[in-house]
mmCIF file with all atom_site columns, C-alpha atoms in Angstrom:
data_model
loop_
_atom_site.group_PDB
_atom_site.id
_atom_site.type_symbol
_atom_site.label_atom_id
_atom_site.label_alt_id
_atom_site.label_comp_id
_atom_site.label_asym_id
_atom_site.label_entity_id
_atom_site.label_seq_id
_atom_site.pdbx_PDB_ins_code
_atom_site.Cartn_x
_atom_site.Cartn_y
_atom_site.Cartn_z
_atom_site.occupancy
_atom_site.B_iso_or_equiv
_atom_site.pdbx_formal_charge
_atom_site.auth_seq_id
_atom_site.auth_comp_id
_atom_site.auth_asym_id
_atom_site.auth_atom_id
_atom_site.pdbx_PDB_model_num
ATOM 1   C CA . MET Y 1 1   ? -41.244 67.483 14.449  1.00 38.00 ? 260 MET Y CA 1
ATOM 2   C CA . ALA Y 1 2   ? -40.461 70.004 17.129  1.00 38.00 ? 261 ALA Y CA 1
ATOM 3   C CA . ASP Y 1 3   ? -44.183 71.244 17.229  1.00 40.00 ? 262 ASP Y CA 1
ATOM 4   C CA . GLY Y 1 4   ? -45.899 67.998 16.988  1.00 38.00 ? 263 GLY Y CA 1
ATOM 5   C CA . LEU Y 1 5   ? -46.466 64.916 18.534  1.00 36.00 ? 264 LEU Y CA 1
ATOM 6   C CA . ASN Y 1 6   ? -46.888 61.661 16.726  1.00 32.00 ? 265 ASN Y CA 1
ATOM 7   C CA . ILE Y 1 7   ? -49.962 59.969 17.612  1.00 35.00 ? 266 ILE Y CA 1
ATOM 8   C CA . GLU Y 1 8   ? -48.957 55.995 17.130  1.00 35.00 ? 267 GLU Y CA 1
ATOM 9   C CA . HIS Y 1 9   ? -51.387 53.211 15.742  1.00 34.00 ? 268 HIS Y CA 1
ATOM 10  C CA . HIS Y 1 10  ? -51.792 50.800 18.353  1.00 32.00 ? 269 HIS Y CA 1
ATOM 11  C CA . GLY Y 1 11  ? -53.044 46.963 18.316  1.00 32.00 ? 270 GLY Y CA 1
ATOM 12  C CA . HIS Y 1 12  ? -53.667 46.617 14.394  1.00 34.00 ? 271 HIS Y CA 1
ATOM 13  C CA . ALA Y 1 13  ? -51.477 43.580 13.577  1.00 33.00 ? 272 ALA Y CA 1
ATOM 14  C CA . HIS Y 1 14  ? -50.020 43.245 10.203  1.00 34.00 ? 273 HIS Y CA 1
ATOM 15  C CA . GLU Y 1 15  ? -50.803 40.058 8.227   1.00 35.00 ? 274 GLU Y CA 1
ATOM 16  C CA . HIS Y 1 16  ? -47.720 40.417 6.177   1.00 35.00 ? 275 HIS Y CA 1
ATOM 17  C CA . GLY Y 1 17  ? -43.993 41.710 6.460   1.00 36.00 ? 276 GLY Y CA 1
ATOM 18  C CA . HIS Y 1 18  ? -44.218 44.795 4.634   1.00 36.00 ? 277 HIS Y CA 1
ATOM 19  C CA . GLU Y 1 19  ? -42.554 47.942 6.155   1.00 37.00 ? 278 GLU Y CA 1
ATOM 20  C CA . HIS Y 1 20  ? -44.101 51.256 6.243   1.00 36.00 ? 279 HIS Y CA 1
ATOM 21  C CA . ALA Y 1 21  ? -42.060 53.661 4.632   1.00 37.00 ? 280 ALA Y CA 1
ATOM 22  C CA . HIS Y 1 22  ? -42.406 57.434 5.486   1.00 37.00 ? 281 HIS Y CA 1
ATOM 23  C CA . ALA Y 1 23  ? -41.630 59.163 2.117   1.00 38.00 ? 282 ALA Y CA 1
ATOM 24  C CA . GLU Y 1 24  ? -43.539 62.357 1.020   1.00 41.00 ? 283 GLU Y CA 1
ATOM 25  C CA . GLN Y 1 25  ? -45.979 61.794 -1.721  1.00 44.00 ? 284 GLN Y CA 1
ATOM 26  C CA . ASN Y 1 26  ? -45.997 63.746 -4.747  1.00 50.00 ? 285 ASN Y CA 1
ATOM 27  C CA . ALA Y 1 27  ? -48.761 66.702 -5.211  1.00 47.00 ? 286 ALA Y CA 1
ATOM 28  C CA . PRO Y 1 28  ? -51.480 65.369 -7.932  1.00 48.00 ? 287 PRO Y CA 1
ATOM 29  C CA . ALA Y 1 29  ? -50.977 66.080 -11.433 1.00 49.00 ? 288 ALA Y CA 1
ATOM 30  C CA . GLN Y 1 30  ? -54.223 67.949 -11.879 1.00 53.00 ? 289 GLN Y CA 1
ATOM 31  C CA . PRO Y 1 31  ? -55.447 70.605 -9.670  1.00 55.00 ? 290 PRO Y CA 1
ATOM 32  C CA . ILE Y 1 32  ? -58.227 69.660 -7.465  1.00 63.00 ? 291 ILE Y CA 1
ATOM 33  C CA . ASP Y 1 33  ? -60.911 71.948 -6.063  1.00 70.00 ? 292 ASP Y CA 1
ATOM 34  C CA . THR Y 1 34  ? -60.388 71.014 -2.345  1.00 71.00 ? 293 THR Y CA 1
ATOM 35  C CA . ALA Y 1 35  ? -63.074 73.728 -1.131  1.00 78.00 ? 294 ALA Y CA 1
ATOM 36  C CA . SER Y 1 36  ? -65.924 70.958 -2.847  1.00 80.00 ? 295 SER Y CA 1
ATOM 37  C CA . LEU Y 1 37  ? -64.452 68.244 -1.002  1.00 84.00 ? 296 LEU Y CA 1
ATOM 38  C CA . PRO Y 1 38  ? -65.904 66.971 2.409   1.00 89.00 ? 297 PRO Y CA 1
ATOM 39  C CA . ASP Y 1 39  ? -64.297 67.403 5.700   1.00 90.00 ? 298 ASP Y CA 1
ATOM 40  C CA . VAL Y 1 40  ? -62.719 64.563 7.737   1.00 93.00 ? 299 VAL Y CA 1
ATOM 41  C CA . LYS Y 1 41  ? -64.911 63.511 10.440  1.00 95.00 ? 300 LYS Y CA 1
ATOM 42  C CA . LEU Y 1 42  ? -64.428 62.298 14.105  1.00 96.00 ? 301 LEU Y CA 1
ATOM 43  C CA . THR Y 1 43  ? -66.251 60.032 16.406  1.00 96.00 ? 302 THR Y CA 1
ATOM 44  C CA . PRO Y 1 44  ? -67.066 60.911 19.835  1.00 96.00 ? 303 PRO Y CA 1
ATOM 45  C CA . LYS Y 1 45  ? -64.491 58.502 20.974  1.00 96.00 ? 304 LYS Y CA 1
ATOM 46  C CA . ALA Y 1 46  ? -61.933 59.914 18.901  1.00 96.00 ? 305 ALA Y CA 1
ATOM 47  C CA . ILE Y 1 47  ? -62.706 63.360 20.181  1.00 97.00 ? 306 ILE Y CA 1
ATOM 48  C CA . GLU Y 1 48  ? -62.300 62.209 23.491  1.00 96.00 ? 307 GLU Y CA 1
ATOM 49  C CA . MET Y 1 49  ? -58.983 60.478 23.123  1.00 96.00 ? 308 MET Y CA 1
ATOM 50  C CA . VAL Y 1 50  ? -57.424 63.396 21.210  1.00 96.00 ? 309 VAL Y CA 1
ATOM 51  C CA . ARG Y 1 51  ? -58.546 65.851 24.018  1.00 96.00 ? 310 ARG Y CA 1
ATOM 52  C CA . LYS Y 1 52  ? -57.022 63.555 26.452  1.00 95.00 ? 311 LYS Y CA 1
ATOM 53  C CA . MET Y 1 53  ? -53.774 63.373 24.465  1.00 95.00 ? 312 MET Y CA 1
ATOM 54  C CA . HIS Y 1 54  ? -53.590 67.047 23.928  1.00 96.00 ? 313 HIS Y CA 1
ATOM 55  C CA . ALA Y 1 55  ? -54.103 67.844 27.570  1.00 95.00 ? 314 ALA Y CA 1
ATOM 56  C CA . LYS Y 1 56  ? -51.560 65.393 28.656  1.00 95.00 ? 315 LYS Y CA 1
ATOM 57  C CA . GLU Y 1 57  ? -48.931 67.097 26.270  1.00 95.00 ? 316 GLU Y CA 1
ATOM 58  C CA . ALA Y 1 58  ? -49.955 70.292 27.674  1.00 95.00 ? 317 ALA Y CA 1
ATOM 59  C CA . LEU Y 1 59  ? -50.262 72.042 24.284  1.00 95.00 ? 318 LEU Y CA 1
ATOM 60  C CA . GLY Y 1 60  ? -51.954 75.307 23.849  1.00 93.00 ? 319 GLY Y CA 1
ATOM 61  C CA . VAL Y 1 61  ? -54.833 76.243 21.956  1.00 92.00 ? 320 VAL Y CA 1
ATOM 62  C CA . GLU Y 1 62  ? -53.072 76.829 18.636  1.00 94.00 ? 321 GLU Y CA 1
ATOM 63  C CA . HIS Y 1 63  ? -52.200 73.402 18.379  1.00 97.00 ? 322 HIS Y CA 1
ATOM 64  C CA . GLY Y 1 64  ? -54.510 71.122 16.575  1.00 97.00 ? 323 GLY Y CA 1
ATOM 65  C CA . MET Y 1 65  ? -54.600 67.274 15.279  1.00 96.00 ? 324 MET Y CA 1
ATOM 66  C CA . ARG Y 1 66  ? -52.994 67.202 11.983  1.00 97.00 ? 325 ARG Y CA 1
ATOM 67  C CA . ILE Y 1 67  ? -54.172 64.303 9.698   1.00 95.00 ? 326 ILE Y CA 1
ATOM 68  C CA . GLY Y 1 68  ? -52.516 63.756 6.287   1.00 93.00 ? 327 GLY Y CA 1
ATOM 69  C CA . VAL Y 1 69  ? -51.232 60.848 4.141   1.00 90.00 ? 328 VAL Y CA 1
ATOM 70  C CA . VAL Y 1 70  ? -47.611 59.943 3.233   1.00 87.00 ? 329 VAL Y CA 1
ATOM 71  C CA . GLY Y 1 71  ? -46.564 57.858 0.341   1.00 82.00 ? 330 GLY Y CA 1
ATOM 72  C CA . GLY Y 1 72  ? -45.338 54.314 1.368   1.00 73.00 ? 331 GLY Y CA 1
ATOM 73  C CA . GLY Y 1 73  ? -47.331 51.760 3.610   1.00 63.00 ? 332 GLY Y CA 1
ATOM 74  C CA . CYS Y 1 74  ? -48.333 48.558 2.629   1.00 64.00 ? 333 CYS Y CA 1
ATOM 75  C CA . SER Y 1 75  ? -51.073 49.660 0.183   1.00 64.00 ? 334 SER Y CA 1
ATOM 76  C CA . GLY Y 1 76  ? -49.284 52.769 -1.291  1.00 76.00 ? 335 GLY Y CA 1
ATOM 77  C CA . PHE Y 1 77  ? -50.345 55.660 1.141   1.00 81.00 ? 336 PHE Y CA 1
ATOM 78  C CA . GLN Y 1 78  ? -50.059 55.746 5.021   1.00 86.00 ? 337 GLN Y CA 1
ATOM 79  C CA . TYR Y 1 79  ? -52.119 58.024 7.382   1.00 88.00 ? 338 TYR Y CA 1
ATOM 80  C CA . SER Y 1 80  ? -50.127 60.440 9.513   1.00 92.00 ? 339 SER Y CA 1
ATOM 81  C CA . LEU Y 1 81  ? -51.346 61.860 12.797  1.00 94.00 ? 340 LEU Y CA 1
ATOM 82  C CA . ASN Y 1 82  ? -49.605 64.495 14.723  1.00 95.00 ? 341 ASN Y CA 1
ATOM 83  C CA . PHE Y 1 83  ? -50.243 67.855 16.817  1.00 97.00 ? 342 PHE Y CA 1
ATOM 84  C CA . ASP Y 1 84  ? -49.297 70.697 14.798  1.00 97.00 ? 343 ASP Y CA 1
ATOM 85  C CA . THR Y 1 85  ? -50.017 74.407 14.154  1.00 97.00 ? 344 THR Y CA 1
ATOM 86  C CA . HIS Y 1 86  ? -52.088 75.937 11.446  1.00 96.00 ? 345 HIS Y CA 1
ATOM 87  C CA . LYS Y 1 87  ? -50.288 76.166 8.042   1.00 96.00 ? 346 LYS Y CA 1
ATOM 88  C CA . ASP Y 1 88  ? -51.213 78.277 4.885   1.00 95.00 ? 347 ASP Y CA 1
ATOM 89  C CA . GLY Y 1 89  ? -53.456 76.036 2.758   1.00 93.00 ? 348 GLY Y CA 1
ATOM 90  C CA . ASP Y 1 90  ? -54.800 73.797 5.573   1.00 95.00 ? 349 ASP Y CA 1
ATOM 91  C CA . ARG Y 1 91  ? -58.557 72.964 5.981   1.00 94.00 ? 350 ARG Y CA 1
ATOM 92  C CA . VAL Y 1 92  ? -59.560 73.720 9.515   1.00 94.00 ? 351 VAL Y CA 1
ATOM 93  C CA . THR Y 1 93  ? -62.349 71.982 11.169  1.00 94.00 ? 352 THR Y CA 1
ATOM 94  C CA . ASP Y 1 94  ? -63.500 72.190 14.673  1.00 94.00 ? 353 ASP Y CA 1
ATOM 95  C CA . PHE Y 1 95  ? -65.133 69.103 16.528  1.00 93.00 ? 354 PHE Y CA 1
ATOM 96  C CA . ASP Y 1 96  ? -66.420 70.337 19.928  1.00 91.00 ? 355 ASP Y CA 1
ATOM 97  C CA . GLY Y 1 97  ? -63.139 72.347 20.448  1.00 91.00 ? 356 GLY Y CA 1
ATOM 98  C CA . VAL Y 1 98  ? -60.712 70.039 18.867  1.00 94.00 ? 357 VAL Y CA 1
ATOM 99  C CA . ARG Y 1 99  ? -58.935 71.580 15.965  1.00 95.00 ? 358 ARG Y CA 1
ATOM 100 C CA . VAL Y 1 100 ? -58.365 69.315 12.774  1.00 96.00 ? 359 VAL Y CA 1
ATOM 101 C CA . LEU Y 1 101 ? -55.970 70.406 10.215  1.00 96.00 ? 360 LEU Y CA 1
ATOM 102 C CA . VAL Y 1 102 ? -55.609 68.897 6.985   1.00 96.00 ? 361 VAL Y CA 1
ATOM 103 C CA . ASP Y 1 103 ? -53.252 70.112 4.355   1.00 95.00 ? 362 ASP Y CA 1
ATOM 104 C CA . GLU Y 1 104 ? -54.572 70.588 0.774   1.00 93.00 ? 363 GLU Y CA 1
ATOM 105 C CA . ILE Y 1 105 ? -52.209 67.780 -0.806  1.00 92.00 ? 364 ILE Y CA 1
ATOM 106 C CA . SER Y 1 106 ? -53.547 65.157 1.734   1.00 93.00 ? 365 SER Y CA 1
ATOM 107 C CA . LEU Y 1 107 ? -57.119 66.332 1.544   1.00 93.00 ? 366 LEU Y CA 1
ATOM 108 C CA . PRO Y 1 108 ? -58.090 64.764 -1.886  1.00 91.00 ? 367 PRO Y CA 1
ATOM 109 C CA . TYR Y 1 109 ? -57.087 61.278 -0.763  1.00 88.00 ? 368 TYR Y CA 1
ATOM 110 C CA . ILE Y 1 110 ? -58.802 61.397 2.701   1.00 90.00 ? 369 ILE Y CA 1
ATOM 111 C CA . ALA Y 1 111 ? -61.804 63.722 2.148   1.00 91.00 ? 370 ALA Y CA 1
ATOM 112 C CA . GLY Y 1 112 ? -64.929 62.346 3.799   1.00 93.00 ? 371 GLY Y CA 1
ATOM 113 C CA . THR Y 1 113 ? -62.829 60.159 6.277   1.00 93.00 ? 372 THR Y CA 1
ATOM 114 C CA . THR Y 1 114 ? -63.933 58.953 9.622   1.00 94.00 ? 373 THR Y CA 1
ATOM 115 C CA . LEU Y 1 115 ? -61.371 58.772 12.193  1.00 94.00 ? 374 LEU Y CA 1
ATOM 116 C CA . ASP Y 1 116 ? -62.503 56.443 15.326  1.00 94.00 ? 375 ASP Y CA 1
ATOM 117 C CA . TYR Y 1 117 ? -60.697 55.210 18.472  1.00 93.00 ? 376 TYR Y CA 1
ATOM 118 C CA . VAL Y 1 118 ? -61.359 51.541 18.747  1.00 91.00 ? 377 VAL Y CA 1
ATOM 119 C CA . GLU Y 1 119 ? -60.410 49.611 21.992  1.00 90.00 ? 378 GLU Y CA 1
ATOM 120 C CA . GLY Y 1 120 ? -60.464 45.445 21.569  1.00 84.00 ? 379 GLY Y CA 1
ATOM 121 C CA . LEU Y 1 121 ? -58.502 42.270 22.585  1.00 83.00 ? 380 LEU Y CA 1
ATOM 122 C CA . HIS Y 1 122 ? -55.566 43.334 20.315  1.00 80.00 ? 381 HIS Y CA 1
ATOM 123 C CA . GLY Y 1 123 ? -55.148 46.776 21.944  1.00 83.00 ? 382 GLY Y CA 1
ATOM 124 C CA . ALA Y 1 124 ? -56.597 50.236 21.194  1.00 88.00 ? 383 ALA Y CA 1
ATOM 125 C CA . GLY Y 1 125 ? -55.808 52.986 18.642  1.00 90.00 ? 384 GLY Y CA 1
ATOM 126 C CA . PHE Y 1 126 ? -57.074 55.019 16.029  1.00 90.00 ? 385 PHE Y CA 1
ATOM 127 C CA . ARG Y 1 127 ? -58.687 53.646 12.957  1.00 89.00 ? 386 ARG Y CA 1
ATOM 128 C CA . PHE Y 1 128 ? -59.619 55.140 9.693   1.00 89.00 ? 387 PHE Y CA 1
ATOM 129 C CA . ASP Y 1 129 ? -62.925 54.593 7.781   1.00 89.00 ? 388 ASP Y CA 1
ATOM 130 C CA . ASN Y 1 130 ? -61.936 55.927 4.216   1.00 86.00 ? 389 ASN Y CA 1
ATOM 131 C CA . PRO Y 1 131 ? -64.796 55.997 1.689   1.00 84.00 ? 390 PRO Y CA 1
ATOM 132 C CA . ARG Y 1 132 ? -62.186 57.008 -1.015  1.00 78.00 ? 391 ARG Y CA 1
ATOM 133 C CA . ALA Y 1 133 ? -59.821 53.857 -0.455  1.00 75.00 ? 392 ALA Y CA 1
ATOM 134 C CA . SER Y 1 134 ? -60.084 51.432 -3.198  1.00 67.00 ? 393 SER Y CA 1
ATOM 135 C CA . ARG Y 1 135 ? -57.781 48.924 -1.092  1.00 59.00 ? 394 ARG Y CA 1
ATOM 136 C CA . THR Y 1 136 ? -56.878 48.930 2.704   1.00 56.00 ? 395 THR Y CA 1
ATOM 137 C CA . CYS Y 1 137 ? -54.457 47.018 4.875   1.00 55.00 ? 396 CYS Y CA 1
ATOM 138 C CA . GLY Y 1 138 ? -55.073 44.779 7.777   1.00 52.00 ? 397 GLY Y CA 1
ATOM 139 C CA . CYS Y 1 139 ? -53.081 47.449 9.987   1.00 48.00 ? 398 CYS Y CA 1
ATOM 140 C CA . GLY Y 1 140 ? -55.832 50.037 9.203   1.00 50.00 ? 399 GLY Y CA 1
ATOM 141 C CA . SER Y 1 141 ? -53.322 52.765 8.668   1.00 48.00 ? 400 SER Y CA 1
ATOM 142 C CA . SER Y 1 142 ? -52.459 51.986 4.867   1.00 45.00 ? 401 SER Y CA 1
ATOM 143 C CA . PHE Y 1 143 ? -54.471 52.348 1.858   1.00 45.00 ? 402 PHE Y CA 1
ATOM 144 C CA . SER Y 1 144 ? -54.769 52.486 -1.954  1.00 48.00 ? 403 SER Y CA 1
ATOM 145 C CA . ALA Y 1 145 ? -56.452 55.611 -3.588  1.00 52.00 ? 404 ALA Y CA 1
#
C-alpha cells in the first residue's frame, strides 16, 4: 500500500501448518448499524508502540493506524494493521493523539476489541482481545466470528 505501513505480528508461533491468505471478505448480507457498535480500544503500551512506529516512519498527522479484518487466516478472518489516511465510512477514534481508523465492513467483526502490545520470551508484537471471536488461533492474529 503506497500510503500505509504494514505492522507485522511478531513472536506468536503457529501450532499448525495453515498459511494466512489475504483475500478480502465480502460485506455482511444484512446491513448493520455500526453507529451502535463499541469502538476498538488500545492499551497504553499499544498506544506507545504505535506512536513510536508513526514517528519512525515520519508520517504526518493525516495518517492514522487502520485496524481491519480480511478473509483467510487459520480461523476464518485475519486482523490487518497498517498506517493509512481517512476514507469515507471510517470510524475514527483518538487515543491520546493516536488516530485509529476502522472501516465499516470490519467494524462489526472487531467492535469492542482491545489491541495490546506484549513482550515475552518468544518475541514482541501486537495482540488482539476480541470479545466477538468464537474461536481464535494460537498466533493471535486469526479468529472466527
